[in-house]
Amino acid sequence: MVKLKLKVVPGARRDEIAGWLGDALKVRVSAPPEKGKANAAVIALLAARLGVPERDVHLVSGAGAPRKTVEIDGVTPDDLRRIL
């Protein structure tokens, strides 16, 4: 399991991982920041990029904020650095 800090930008033109912003990974999603849509899009994007099921990506803090922390099961820190 790995913890990952995120800086999320909802309402973007497309879903993408924009790169590192300090110690956080910047993620852009096209979903709006309402009713958990952006959070669901972030989870789906990370799961697809890391090759894990969505159920293995858990939002642990920042549900209503741009700065979030997720835990990802089935991925090591080395896997994370190599893939992202």
Short mmCIF file of C-alpha atoms in Angstrom, two decimals, residues 27-60:
data_model
loop_
_atom_site.label_atom_id
_atom_site.label_comp_id
_atom_site.label_asym_id
_atom_site.label_seq_id
_atom_site.Cartn_x
_atom_site.Cartn_y
_atom_site.Cartn_z
CA VAL A 27 -4.10 15.62 -11.56
CA ARG A 28 -6.57 17.32 -13.89
CA VAL A 29 -10.06 15.90 -14.42
CA SER A 30 -12.89 17.11 -16.62
CA ALA A 31 -15.54 16.22 -14.04
CA PRO A 32 -17.02 19.11 -12.04
CA PRO A 33 -16.32 19.45 -8.31
CA GLU A 34 -19.84 18.53 -7.24
CA LYS A 35 -21.40 15.48 -5.61
CA GLY A 36 -18.10 13.57 -5.64
CA LYS A 37 -17.82 13.51 -9.44
CA ALA A 38 -14.27 14.88 -9.51
CA ASN A 39 -13.17 12.48 -6.76
CA ALA A 40 -14.60 9.52 -8.68
CA ALA A 41 -12.81 10.69 -11.84
CA VAL A 42 -9.50 10.98 -9.96
CA ILE A 43 -9.87 7.46 -8.59
CA ALA A 44 -10.72 6.08 -12.04
CA LEU A 45 -7.77 7.87 -13.66
CA LEU A 46 -5.25 6.71 -11.06
CA ALA A 47 -6.55 3.13 -11.12
CA ALA A 48 -6.32 2.98 -14.92
CA ARG A 49 -2.83 4.49 -15.01
CA LEU A 50 -1.50 2.23 -12.25
CA GLY A 51 -3.24 -0.91 -13.53
CA VAL A 52 -5.20 -1.62 -10.36
CA PRO A 53 -8.95 -1.94 -9.80
CA GLU A 54 -10.75 1.22 -8.69
CA ARG A 55 -11.65 -0.51 -5.41
CA ASP A 56 -7.91 -0.47 -4.55
CA VAL A 57 -7.70 3.34 -4.68
CA HIS A 58 -9.08 4.95 -1.51
CA LEU A 59 -9.57 8.65 -0.82
CA VAL A 60 -8.42 9.12 2.77
#
